[in-house]
Amino acid sequence: MATKTPAETEIALQRMVTIYVVTGLLFLVLPGTFLGVWNLVSISGRHSLAGLAPAWLQAHGHAQIFGWIGTFVIGIGYYSLSKMGGLQPVAVSRAWASWALWTGGVTMRWVANVSEFQWRLLLPVSAALQLIAFVIFFVTVSHHKAQPGKTKRAPIETWMKLVIAATIAFLLALILNQVETAVLAATAEHPVIPHWLDQRYLFLAAWGFPVLAVWGFNARWLPVFLGLREPSSRGLLAALGASACGLAAALFGHLQIATVLLLIASILATVSLSVFRRPRKPAKTQGVSAMFPAFVRGAYLWLLIAAALGVYAALADTHGGVWGASRHALTVGFLSTMVFAIGQRVLPAFCGMRLLYSKRLMGASLAILNLGCLLRVASEVPAYEANIRAAWQILPVSAVTELTAVTLFAVNLGITLLLPPPCPAVARPLTGTALSHPS
Ligand code: HEM
């Protein structure tokens, strides 16, 4: 086979990451958010979480965490680490293999959960496909070398340690998923993880790899994008330590200890990244919404709210309302705000040196997302826990508000990817490091 030129490899990498992004967006909109809205409207109609098929709730959660966030993380991981050296030609073909297995696995899981069709077979097979896809990614990126031309590996920087920890947490979550689904297929009546186990597993799935990945990428990018001071390495490593202990405590069922440790980790990460300190330099907002820095800071407020609500939930939740509010302050308020903000900042460039289609759509998607999250988090506790009528009426409004935000985000990125790039696709040299030198 003819060897590819650097320019051809670059284009192949951009095409690959574009397909990952489009796949993630599809999981976000339909199996993820649309089903989430459907679930919340049903729960609000019954005035209770009880009675709604838990398999549908779990199908929604899996599609969002693995189908959306997971697909983005794997695609961006392949792209960025390929550019950091060493793996270009082989990474492209492996990335496609991972994509096919991963997309097949996540889709199969959703269908099995929602329809219960052949679920005893589909559930463990779907977990195996996801695990194999991720192992290919894991093996590929763990062999990545330093910059081409440099023989010695540089010491591992703190942001990279966080990203490595996130990758390990991701692998652990998928191994647990494999074991859980095999046990369910052999013993359960429906494709539903029992509540006690699901609750522990969700700590790893939500607070594990997505949060650690955000802290890692933020440590690399926020000093450039927001002009923040360089993060404190010691503080970030302390946050990582507290978070790892919190996740371990959650897996063993010590939820009060786990939530306190995750609160400590969140405070440490926020302080160490200097998110709320006066920036050193002006933020770089060219090509994106001028509110970009405010939304990134707002995401950290949501992180602290999610962590504090988690402590409250472990002490006082009776009907799932405080856990739900904490989970969505984290997944919608922190993670989704961060992906909407940073994603619209970096993905157009990764996917072929494009410019974001609309700064105003970006600002609108983020503002509406935050409004929806505020309505949701503020009304879920009084509705579920105290059965307050007005709060039950706000919940469906919050769901539709969040769906609107998600649609705007997907439309903005979708049009960005459909329109031809303003400059030739290979504007950035292949040896440029997307992660090392964010521009
Ligand atoms: C339109 C936005 C969303 C709506 C309307 C929604 C709705 C829901 C509902 C009704 C539940 C059941 C538990 C509860 O009542 O709190 C739930 C659970 C969950 N959601 Fe969402 N959600 C949305 C967005 C998201 C996002 C963006 C993520 C992740 C990135 C996410 C992750 C989860 C997870 C992990 C669960 C737990 C599933 C389980 O019990 O195993 N959700 N969601």
GROMACS .gro file of C-alpha atoms and ligand atoms in nm:
model
  482
    1MET     CA    1   0.000   0.000   0.000
    2ALA     CA    2   0.132   0.347  -0.091
    3THR     CA    3   0.252   0.549   0.208
    4LYS     CA    4   0.029   0.847   0.282
    5THR     CA    5   0.175   1.196   0.269
    6PRO     CA    6   0.148   1.406   0.588
    7ALA     CA    7  -0.122   1.616   0.422
    8GLU     CA    8  -0.327   1.307   0.333
    9THR     CA    9  -0.291   1.172   0.686
   10GLU     CA   10  -0.400   1.506   0.829
   11ILE     CA   11  -0.712   1.508   0.612
   12ALA     CA   12  -0.785   1.146   0.711
   13LEU     CA   13  -0.755   1.242   1.082
   14GLN     CA   14  -0.987   1.540   1.036
   15ARG     CA   15  -1.243   1.323   0.857
   16MET     CA   16  -1.223   1.067   1.136
   17VAL     CA   17  -1.274   1.319   1.419
   18THR     CA   18  -1.562   1.477   1.224
   19ILE     CA   19  -1.745   1.143   1.210
   20TYR     CA   20  -1.691   1.094   1.585
   21VAL     CA   21  -1.835   1.441   1.652
   22VAL     CA   22  -2.139   1.384   1.429
   23THR     CA   23  -2.200   1.043   1.592
   24GLY     CA   24  -2.178   1.198   1.939
   25LEU     CA   25  -2.425   1.469   1.838
   26LEU     CA   26  -2.672   1.208   1.711
   27PHE     CA   27  -2.655   1.016   2.039
   28LEU     CA   28  -2.695   1.343   2.231
   29VAL     CA   29  -3.007   1.457   2.051
   30LEU     CA   30  -3.221   1.146   2.002
   31PRO     CA   31  -3.136   0.850   2.228
   32GLY     CA   32  -3.005   1.087   2.496
   33THR     CA   33  -3.194   1.413   2.531
   34PHE     CA   34  -3.518   1.326   2.355
   35LEU     CA   35  -3.559   1.016   2.572
   36GLY     CA   36  -3.461   1.220   2.881
   37VAL     CA   37  -3.734   1.473   2.803
   38TRP     CA   38  -3.985   1.194   2.746
   39ASN     CA   39  -3.892   1.039   3.082
   40LEU     CA   40  -3.915   1.368   3.269
   41VAL     CA   41  -4.252   1.456   3.116
   42SER     CA   42  -4.384   1.110   3.219
   43ILE     CA   43  -4.244   1.146   3.572
   44SER     CA   44  -4.402   1.492   3.604
   45GLY     CA   45  -4.737   1.354   3.482
   46ARG     CA   46  -4.731   1.085   3.753
   47HIS     CA   47  -4.583   1.315   4.020
   48SER     CA   48  -4.338   1.037   4.100
   49LEU     CA   49  -4.018   0.875   3.979
   50ALA     CA   50  -4.161   0.536   4.078
   51GLY     CA   51  -4.350   0.350   3.806
   52LEU     CA   52  -4.143   0.466   3.510
   53ALA     CA   53  -3.942   0.182   3.355
   54PRO     CA   54  -3.592   0.208   3.507
   55ALA     CA   55  -3.458   0.054   3.182
   56TRP     CA   56  -3.560   0.374   3.002
   57LEU     CA   57  -3.388   0.594   3.258
   58GLN     CA   58  -3.074   0.385   3.224
   59ALA     CA   59  -3.098   0.391   2.842
   60HIS     CA   60  -3.101   0.772   2.858
   61GLY     CA   61  -2.808   0.790   3.102
   62HIS     CA   62  -2.597   0.546   2.897
   63ALA     CA   63  -2.665   0.729   2.569
   64GLN     CA   64  -2.562   1.064   2.722
   65ILE     CA   65  -2.254   0.954   2.912
   66PHE     CA   66  -2.115   0.695   2.671
   67GLY     CA   67  -2.293   0.780   2.344
   68TRP     CA   68  -2.230   1.155   2.359
   69ILE     CA   69  -1.947   1.239   2.604
   70GLY     CA   70  -1.765   0.907   2.550
   71THR     CA   71  -1.774   0.932   2.170
   72PHE     CA   72  -1.640   1.290   2.183
   73VAL     CA   73  -1.362   1.189   2.426
   74ILE     CA   74  -1.247   0.893   2.213
   75GLY     CA   75  -1.257   1.089   1.885
   76ILE     CA   76  -1.074   1.391   2.029
   77GLY     CA   77  -0.829   1.159   2.206
   78TYR     CA   78  -0.736   0.982   1.883
   79TYR     CA   79  -0.704   1.310   1.694
   80SER     CA   80  -0.503   1.501   1.953
   81LEU     CA   81  -0.269   1.224   2.053
   82SER     CA   82  -0.204   1.142   1.686
   83LYS     CA   83  -0.093   1.501   1.640
   84MET     CA   84   0.127   1.480   1.948
   85GLY     CA   85   0.344   1.230   1.771
   86GLY     CA   86   0.414   0.886   1.655
   87LEU     CA   87   0.084   0.726   1.571
   88GLN     CA   88  -0.060   0.893   1.264
   89PRO     CA   89  -0.097   0.622   1.000
   90VAL     CA   90  -0.194   0.341   1.236
   91ALA     CA   91  -0.419   0.564   1.449
   92VAL     CA   92  -0.653   0.644   1.161
   93SER     CA   93  -0.736   0.281   1.082
   94ARG     CA   94  -0.766   0.191   1.451
   95ALA     CA   95  -0.986   0.493   1.512
   96TRP     CA   96  -1.226   0.368   1.245
   97ALA     CA   97  -1.230   0.019   1.397
   98SER     CA   98  -1.303   0.170   1.740
   99TRP     CA   99  -1.574   0.390   1.593
  100ALA     CA  100  -1.758   0.098   1.427
  101LEU     CA  101  -1.745  -0.120   1.741
  102TRP     CA  102  -1.828   0.166   1.977
  103THR     CA  103  -2.122   0.300   1.778
  104GLY     CA  104  -2.259  -0.052   1.729
  105GLY     CA  105  -2.224  -0.124   2.101
  106VAL     CA  106  -2.389   0.194   2.228
  107THR     CA  107  -2.675   0.162   1.977
  108MET     CA  108  -2.731  -0.202   2.070
  109ARG     CA  109  -2.741  -0.113   2.439
  110TRP     CA  110  -3.004   0.155   2.383
  111VAL     CA  111  -3.224  -0.074   2.170
  112ALA     CA  112  -3.195  -0.359   2.423
  113ASN     CA  113  -3.288  -0.128   2.714
  114VAL     CA  114  -3.579   0.041   2.543
  115SER     CA  115  -3.733  -0.256   2.356
  116GLU     CA  116  -3.613  -0.551   2.569
  117PHE     CA  117  -3.573  -0.733   2.233
  118GLN     CA  118  -3.324  -1.022   2.276
  119TRP     CA  119  -3.178  -0.825   2.564
  120ARG     CA  120  -3.011  -1.122   2.733
  121LEU     CA  121  -2.789  -1.148   2.426
  122LEU     CA  122  -2.768  -0.785   2.320
  123LEU     CA  123  -2.677  -0.638   2.660
  124PRO     CA  124  -2.352  -0.831   2.720
  125VAL     CA  125  -2.260  -0.819   2.350
  126SER     CA  126  -2.308  -0.441   2.346
  127ALA     CA  127  -2.082  -0.408   2.653
  128ALA     CA  128  -1.819  -0.630   2.486
  129LEU     CA  129  -1.823  -0.419   2.168
  130GLN     CA  130  -1.776  -0.101   2.371
  131LEU     CA  131  -1.499  -0.257   2.577
  132ILE     CA  132  -1.309  -0.386   2.271
  133ALA     CA  133  -1.346  -0.048   2.098
  134PHE     CA  134  -1.206   0.125   2.404
  135VAL     CA  135  -0.922  -0.124   2.454
  136ILE     CA  136  -0.809  -0.056   2.094
  137PHE     CA  137  -0.810   0.316   2.178
  138PHE     CA  138  -0.638   0.260   2.512
  139VAL     CA  139  -0.360   0.045   2.364
  140THR     CA  140  -0.309   0.286   2.074
  141VAL     CA  141  -0.286   0.603   2.279
  142SER     CA  142  -0.079   0.448   2.557
  143HIS     CA  143   0.190   0.378   2.294
  144HIS     CA  144   0.201   0.734   2.172
  145LYS     CA  145   0.551   0.880   2.163
  146ALA     CA  146   0.679   1.225   2.242
  147GLN     CA  147   0.707   1.484   1.965
  148PRO     CA  148   0.836   1.332   1.641
  149GLY     CA  149   1.210   1.375   1.621
  150LYS     CA  150   1.258   1.378   2.000
  151THR     CA  151   1.396   1.055   2.136
  152LYS     CA  152   1.337   1.114   2.508
  153ARG     CA  153   0.992   1.134   2.661
  154ALA     CA  154   0.932   1.463   2.844
  155PRO     CA  155   0.811   1.425   3.206
  156ILE     CA  156   0.436   1.377   3.224
  157GLU     CA  157   0.268   1.713   3.288
  158THR     CA  158  -0.012   1.747   3.542
  159TRP     CA  159  -0.287   1.798   3.284
  160MET     CA  160  -0.174   1.478   3.115
  161LYS     CA  161  -0.184   1.289   3.446
  162LEU     CA  162  -0.547   1.394   3.485
  163VAL     CA  163  -0.625   1.281   3.130
  164ILE     CA  164  -0.452   0.946   3.195
  165ALA     CA  165  -0.653   0.905   3.518
  166ALA     CA  166  -0.971   0.983   3.322
  167THR     CA  167  -0.879   0.720   3.064
  168ILE     CA  168  -0.823   0.459   3.335
  169ALA     CA  169  -1.156   0.552   3.500
  170PHE     CA  170  -1.322   0.515   3.159
  171LEU     CA  171  -1.173   0.167   3.117
  172LEU     CA  172  -1.284   0.068   3.469
  173ALA     CA  173  -1.639   0.187   3.400
  174LEU     CA  174  -1.652  -0.026   3.083
  175ILE     CA  175  -1.515  -0.335   3.262
  176LEU     CA  176  -1.778  -0.291   3.534
  177ASN     CA  177  -2.040  -0.247   3.264
  178GLN     CA  178  -1.931  -0.576   3.106
  179VAL     CA  179  -1.955  -0.764   3.436
  180GLU     CA  180  -2.291  -0.605   3.528
  181THR     CA  181  -2.450  -0.684   3.191
  182ALA     CA  182  -2.328  -1.047   3.197
  183VAL     CA  183  -2.472  -1.094   3.547
  184LEU     CA  184  -2.801  -0.928   3.445
  185ALA     CA  185  -2.832  -1.152   3.138
  186ALA     CA  186  -2.786  -1.461   3.355
  187THR     CA  187  -3.002  -1.365   3.652
  188ALA     CA  188  -3.239  -1.069   3.599
  189GLU     CA  189  -3.596  -1.043   3.468
  190HIS     CA  190  -3.542  -0.712   3.287
  191PRO     CA  191  -3.238  -0.528   3.147
  192VAL     CA  192  -3.213  -0.310   3.457
  193ILE     CA  193  -2.914  -0.264   3.685
  194PRO     CA  194  -3.044  -0.284   4.045
  195HIS     CA  195  -3.073   0.058   4.208
  196TRP     CA  196  -2.806   0.002   4.477
  197LEU     CA  197  -2.548  -0.097   4.214
  198ASP     CA  198  -2.654   0.161   3.955
  199GLN     CA  199  -2.609   0.439   4.210
  200ARG     CA  200  -2.251   0.331   4.284
  201TYR     CA  201  -2.174   0.277   3.916
  202LEU     CA  202  -2.304   0.624   3.825
  203PHE     CA  203  -2.038   0.784   4.044
  204LEU     CA  204  -1.771   0.628   3.825
  205ALA     CA  205  -1.959   0.703   3.503
  206ALA     CA  206  -2.033   1.070   3.583
  207TRP     CA  207  -1.776   1.185   3.841
  208GLY     CA  208  -1.506   0.951   3.706
  209PHE     CA  209  -1.390   0.985   3.350
  210PRO     CA  210  -1.592   1.288   3.228
  211VAL     CA  211  -1.503   1.516   3.520
  212LEU     CA  212  -1.135   1.414   3.530
  213ALA     CA  213  -1.109   1.462   3.153
  214VAL     CA  214  -1.257   1.813   3.180
  215TRP     CA  215  -1.016   1.909   3.460
  216GLY     CA  216  -0.724   1.775   3.254
  217PHE     CA  217  -0.816   1.954   2.931
  218ASN     CA  218  -0.905   2.270   3.126
  219ALA     CA  219  -0.562   2.270   3.292
  220ARG     CA  220  -0.411   2.272   2.942
  221TRP     CA  221  -0.648   2.507   2.766
  222LEU     CA  222  -0.791   2.761   3.014
  223PRO     CA  223  -0.465   2.955   3.064
  224VAL     CA  224  -0.473   3.014   2.685
  225PHE     CA  225  -0.844   3.055   2.619
  226LEU     CA  226  -0.934   3.255   2.931
  227GLY     CA  227  -0.592   3.403   3.008
  228LEU     CA  228  -0.597   3.234   3.351
  229ARG     CA  229  -0.284   3.187   3.564
  230GLU     CA  230  -0.102   2.855   3.521
  231PRO     CA  231  -0.281   2.597   3.737
  232SER     CA  232  -0.132   2.469   4.062
  233SER     CA  233   0.001   2.120   3.995
  234ARG     CA  234  -0.003   2.025   4.362
  235GLY     CA  235  -0.361   2.140   4.400
  236LEU     CA  236  -0.475   1.950   4.092
  237LEU     CA  237  -0.301   1.632   4.204
  238ALA     CA  238  -0.464   1.670   4.548
  239ALA     CA  239  -0.800   1.707   4.370
  240LEU     CA  240  -0.725   1.392   4.171
  241GLY     CA  241  -0.635   1.205   4.492
  242ALA     CA  242  -0.952   1.317   4.672
  243SER     CA  243  -1.160   1.230   4.369
  244ALA     CA  244  -1.005   0.880   4.336
  245CYS     CA  245  -1.069   0.813   4.708
  246GLY     CA  246  -1.427   0.945   4.668
  247LEU     CA  247  -1.493   0.714   4.372
  248ALA     CA  248  -1.350   0.417   4.562
  249ALA     CA  249  -1.569   0.500   4.864
  250ALA     CA  250  -1.875   0.521   4.637
  251LEU     CA  251  -1.800   0.182   4.481
  252PHE     CA  252  -1.793   0.030   4.830
  253GLY     CA  253  -2.122   0.200   4.914
  254HIS     CA  254  -1.990   0.467   5.154
  255LEU     CA  255  -2.187   0.743   4.987
  256GLN     CA  256  -2.155   1.005   5.263
  257ILE     CA  257  -1.777   0.977   5.266
  258ALA     CA  258  -1.773   0.968   4.884
  259THR     CA  259  -1.976   1.285   4.841
  260VAL     CA  260  -1.769   1.479   5.098
  261LEU     CA  261  -1.447   1.375   4.920
  262LEU     CA  262  -1.590   1.474   4.582
  263LEU     CA  263  -1.689   1.813   4.726
  264ILE     CA  264  -1.334   1.861   4.854
  265ALA     CA  265  -1.196   1.751   4.513
  266SER     CA  266  -1.422   1.996   4.330
  267ILE     CA  267  -1.318   2.288   4.552
  268LEU     CA  268  -0.951   2.196   4.512
  269ALA     CA  269  -0.980   2.172   4.132
  270THR     CA  270  -1.168   2.503   4.104
  271VAL     CA  271  -0.912   2.686   4.320
  272SER     CA  272  -0.613   2.517   4.151
  273LEU     CA  273  -0.732   2.613   3.804
  274SER     CA  274  -0.774   2.978   3.924
  275VAL     CA  275  -1.114   2.984   3.757
  276PHE     CA  276  -1.243   3.272   3.969
  277ARG     CA  277  -0.916   3.464   4.010
  278ARG     CA  278  -0.838   3.773   3.808
  279PRO     CA  279  -0.697   3.653   3.473
  280ARG     CA  280  -0.340   3.731   3.366
  281LYS     CA  281  -0.436   3.813   3.009
  282PRO     CA  282  -0.755   3.893   2.821
  283ALA     CA  283  -0.960   3.593   2.709
  284LYS     CA  284  -0.943   3.484   2.344
  285THR     CA  285  -1.298   3.511   2.219
  286GLN     CA  286  -1.238   3.566   1.850
  287GLY     CA  287  -1.476   3.350   1.648
  288VAL     CA  288  -1.684   3.247   1.950
  289SER     CA  289  -1.946   3.405   2.178
  290ALA     CA  290  -1.809   3.696   2.382
  291MET     CA  291  -1.976   3.530   2.683
  292PHE     CA  292  -1.751   3.224   2.645
  293PRO     CA  293  -1.541   3.300   2.960
  294ALA     CA  294  -1.854   3.363   3.169
  295PHE     CA  295  -2.005   3.029   3.068
  296VAL     CA  296  -1.684   2.840   3.151
  297ARG     CA  297  -1.680   3.005   3.496
  298GLY     CA  298  -2.052   2.931   3.533
  299ALA     CA  299  -1.981   2.563   3.469
  300TYR     CA  300  -1.754   2.560   3.776
  301LEU     CA  301  -2.035   2.710   3.985
  302TRP     CA  302  -2.251   2.417   3.871
  303LEU     CA  303  -1.974   2.175   3.967
  304LEU     CA  304  -1.970   2.314   4.322
  305ILE     CA  305  -2.352   2.309   4.340
  306ALA     CA  306  -2.357   1.947   4.215
  307ALA     CA  307  -2.099   1.843   4.473
  308ALA     CA  308  -2.279   2.022   4.760
  309LEU     CA  309  -2.614   1.871   4.655
  310GLY     CA  310  -2.443   1.530   4.651
  311VAL     CA  311  -2.351   1.571   5.019
  312TYR     CA  312  -2.710   1.674   5.094
  313ALA     CA  313  -2.846   1.377   4.892
  314ALA     CA  314  -2.632   1.126   5.081
  315LEU     CA  315  -2.770   1.266   5.408
  316ALA     CA  316  -3.134   1.338   5.331
  317ASP     CA  317  -3.266   1.210   4.994
  318THR     CA  318  -3.583   1.002   5.020
  319HIS     CA  319  -3.740   0.996   4.671
  320GLY     CA  320  -3.447   1.044   4.434
  321GLY     CA  321  -3.501   1.420   4.391
  322VAL     CA  322  -3.180   1.540   4.554
  323TRP     CA  323  -2.970   1.276   4.376
  324GLY     CA  324  -3.137   1.370   4.046
  325ALA     CA  325  -3.076   1.742   4.105
  326SER     CA  326  -2.712   1.679   4.197
  327ARG     CA  327  -2.661   1.449   3.894
  328HIS     CA  328  -2.804   1.699   3.650
  329ALA     CA  329  -2.623   1.997   3.805
  330LEU     CA  330  -2.315   1.789   3.720
  331THR     CA  331  -2.411   1.643   3.381
  332VAL     CA  332  -2.604   1.937   3.236
  333GLY     CA  333  -2.467   2.232   3.440
  334PHE     CA  334  -2.099   2.135   3.447
  335LEU     CA  335  -2.030   1.879   3.174
  336SER     CA  336  -2.272   1.994   2.906
  337THR     CA  337  -2.194   2.364   2.959
  338MET     CA  338  -1.826   2.281   2.933
  339VAL     CA  339  -1.869   2.071   2.617
  340PHE     CA  340  -2.095   2.334   2.458
  341ALA     CA  341  -1.841   2.609   2.540
  342ILE     CA  342  -1.505   2.440   2.473
  343GLY     CA  343  -1.648   2.215   2.199
  344GLN     CA  344  -1.771   2.507   1.992
  345ARG     CA  345  -1.431   2.673   2.053
  346VAL     CA  346  -1.205   2.385   1.939
  347LEU     CA  347  -1.402   2.136   1.730
  348PRO     CA  348  -1.445   2.350   1.417
  349ALA     CA  349  -1.063   2.375   1.397
  350PHE     CA  350  -1.008   2.003   1.465
  351CYS     CA  351  -1.261   1.907   1.198
  352GLY     CA  352  -1.078   2.076   0.910
  353MET     CA  353  -0.978   2.429   1.013
  354ARG     CA  354  -1.335   2.556   0.998
  355LEU     CA  355  -1.490   2.859   1.166
  356LEU     CA  356  -1.790   2.823   1.395
  357TYR     CA  357  -2.105   2.894   1.194
  358SER     CA  358  -2.267   3.133   1.445
  359LYS     CA  359  -2.139   3.300   1.761
  360ARG     CA  360  -2.494   3.406   1.845
  361LEU     CA  361  -2.625   3.050   1.824
  362MET     CA  362  -2.339   2.948   2.051
  363GLY     CA  363  -2.433   3.216   2.308
  364ALA     CA  364  -2.803   3.126   2.281
  365SER     CA  365  -2.743   2.750   2.322
  366LEU     CA  366  -2.536   2.810   2.635
  367ALA     CA  367  -2.773   3.066   2.788
  368ILE     CA  368  -3.078   2.844   2.729
  369LEU     CA  369  -2.894   2.536   2.859
  370ASN     CA  370  -2.811   2.717   3.182
  371LEU     CA  371  -3.169   2.842   3.218
  372GLY     CA  372  -3.303   2.488   3.166
  373CYS     CA  373  -3.056   2.350   3.417
  374LEU     CA  374  -3.149   2.615   3.674
  375LEU     CA  375  -3.521   2.536   3.635
  376ARG     CA  376  -3.450   2.163   3.661
  377VAL     CA  377  -3.219   2.170   3.962
  378ALA     CA  378  -3.433   2.423   4.150
  379SER     CA  379  -3.760   2.233   4.098
  380GLU     CA  380  -3.649   1.867   4.119
  381VAL     CA  381  -3.595   1.871   4.497
  382PRO     CA  382  -3.930   2.037   4.593
  383ALA     CA  383  -4.117   1.822   4.337
  384TYR     CA  384  -3.977   1.476   4.412
  385GLU     CA  385  -3.909   1.525   4.783
  386ALA     CA  386  -4.199   1.748   4.896
  387ASN     CA  387  -4.454   1.688   4.615
  388ILE     CA  388  -4.500   2.061   4.555
  389ARG     CA  389  -4.740   2.114   4.265
  390ALA     CA  390  -4.578   2.423   4.113
  391ALA     CA  391  -4.242   2.245   4.104
  392TRP     CA  392  -4.397   1.951   3.911
  393GLN     CA  393  -4.524   2.202   3.656
  394ILE     CA  394  -4.180   2.357   3.607
  395LEU     CA  395  -4.003   2.025   3.538
  396PRO     CA  396  -4.144   1.964   3.186
  397VAL     CA  397  -4.067   2.328   3.100
  398SER     CA  398  -3.708   2.269   3.209
  399ALA     CA  399  -3.690   1.957   2.990
  400VAL     CA  400  -3.811   2.137   2.677
  401THR     CA  401  -3.578   2.430   2.752
  402GLU     CA  402  -3.280   2.192   2.773
  403LEU     CA  403  -3.391   2.014   2.454
  404THR     CA  404  -3.400   2.351   2.275
  405ALA     CA  405  -3.046   2.426   2.392
  406VAL     CA  406  -2.919   2.087   2.280
  407THR     CA  407  -3.084   2.131   1.939
  408LEU     CA  408  -2.923   2.475   1.890
  409PHE     CA  409  -2.582   2.334   1.984
  410ALA     CA  410  -2.620   2.041   1.743
  411VAL     CA  411  -2.749   2.267   1.462
  412ASN     CA  412  -2.462   2.514   1.507
  413LEU     CA  413  -2.197   2.244   1.500
  414GLY     CA  414  -2.379   2.053   1.225
  415ILE     CA  415  -2.390   2.357   0.992
  416THR     CA  416  -2.027   2.435   1.079
  417LEU     CA  417  -1.926   2.088   0.964
  418LEU     CA  418  -2.143   2.096   0.652
  419LEU     CA  419  -2.014   2.428   0.522
  420PRO     CA  420  -1.683   2.416   0.331
  421PRO     CA  421  -1.384   2.541   0.535
  422PRO     CA  422  -1.270   2.896   0.450
  423CYS     CA  423  -0.909   2.783   0.399
  424PRO     CA  424  -0.757   2.457   0.272
  425ALA     CA  425  -0.804   2.172   0.519
  426VAL     CA  426  -0.435   2.136   0.591
  427ALA     CA  427  -0.365   2.479   0.734
  428ARG     CA  428  -0.201   2.336   1.045
  429PRO     CA  429   0.120   2.135   1.002
  430LEU     CA  430   0.091   1.771   1.094
  431THR     CA  431   0.349   1.801   1.369
  432GLY     CA  432   0.145   2.079   1.533
  433THR     CA  433   0.008   1.960   1.866
  434ALA     CA  434  -0.357   2.035   1.909
  435LEU     CA  435  -0.333   1.984   2.283
  436SER     CA  436   0.009   2.128   2.345
  437HIS     CA  437  -0.046   2.452   2.160
  438PRO     CA  438  -0.415   2.537   2.160
  439SER     CA  439  -0.456   2.848   1.950
  440HEM     C1  440  -3.273   1.760   2.830
  440HEM     C2  441  -3.192   1.725   2.923
  440HEM     C3  442  -3.213   1.609   3.017
  440HEM     C4  443  -3.329   1.561   3.070
  440HEM     C5  444  -3.470   1.612   3.050
  440HEM     C6  445  -3.293   1.449   3.153
  440HEM     C7  446  -3.382   1.371   3.226
  440HEM     C8  447  -3.349   1.267   3.311
  440HEM     C9  448  -3.439   1.196   3.399
  440HEM    C10  449  -3.587   1.223   3.410
  440HEM    C11  450  -3.368   1.104   3.468
  440HEM    C12  451  -3.423   1.008   3.574
  440HEM    C13  452  -3.372   1.047   3.714
  440HEM    C14  453  -3.428   1.180   3.758
  440HEM     O1  454  -3.548   1.196   3.760
  440HEM     O2  455  -3.346   1.268   3.787
  440HEM    C15  456  -3.232   1.115   3.422
  440HEM    C16  457  -3.129   1.036   3.467
  440HEM    C17  458  -3.000   1.047   3.422
  440HEM     N1  459  -2.951   1.140   3.334
  440HEM    FE1  460  -3.052   1.286   3.242
  440HEM     N2  461  -3.158   1.433   3.148
  440HEM    C18  462  -3.104   1.529   3.065
  440HEM    C19  463  -2.973   1.548   3.032
  440HEM    C20  464  -2.871   1.466   3.070
  440HEM    C21  465  -2.734   1.479   3.029
  440HEM    C22  466  -2.681   1.589   2.936
  440HEM    C23  467  -2.667   1.375   3.086
  440HEM    C24  468  -2.521   1.341   3.075
  440HEM    C25  469  -2.430   1.402   3.006
  440HEM    C26  470  -2.760   1.298   3.165
  440HEM    C27  471  -2.728   1.186   3.239
  440HEM    C28  472  -2.817   1.116   3.316
  440HEM    C29  473  -2.779   0.999   3.396
  440HEM    C30  474  -2.640   0.938   3.404
  440HEM    C31  475  -2.895   0.956   3.460
  440HEM    C32  476  -2.907   0.836   3.555
  440HEM    C33  477  -2.958   0.717   3.476
  440HEM    C34  478  -2.971   0.597   3.565
  440HEM     O3  479  -3.055   0.601   3.656
  440HEM     O4  480  -2.896   0.500   3.545
  440HEM     N3  481  -2.884   1.356   3.151
  440HEM     N4  482  -3.223   1.215   3.329
   0.00000   0.00000   0.00000
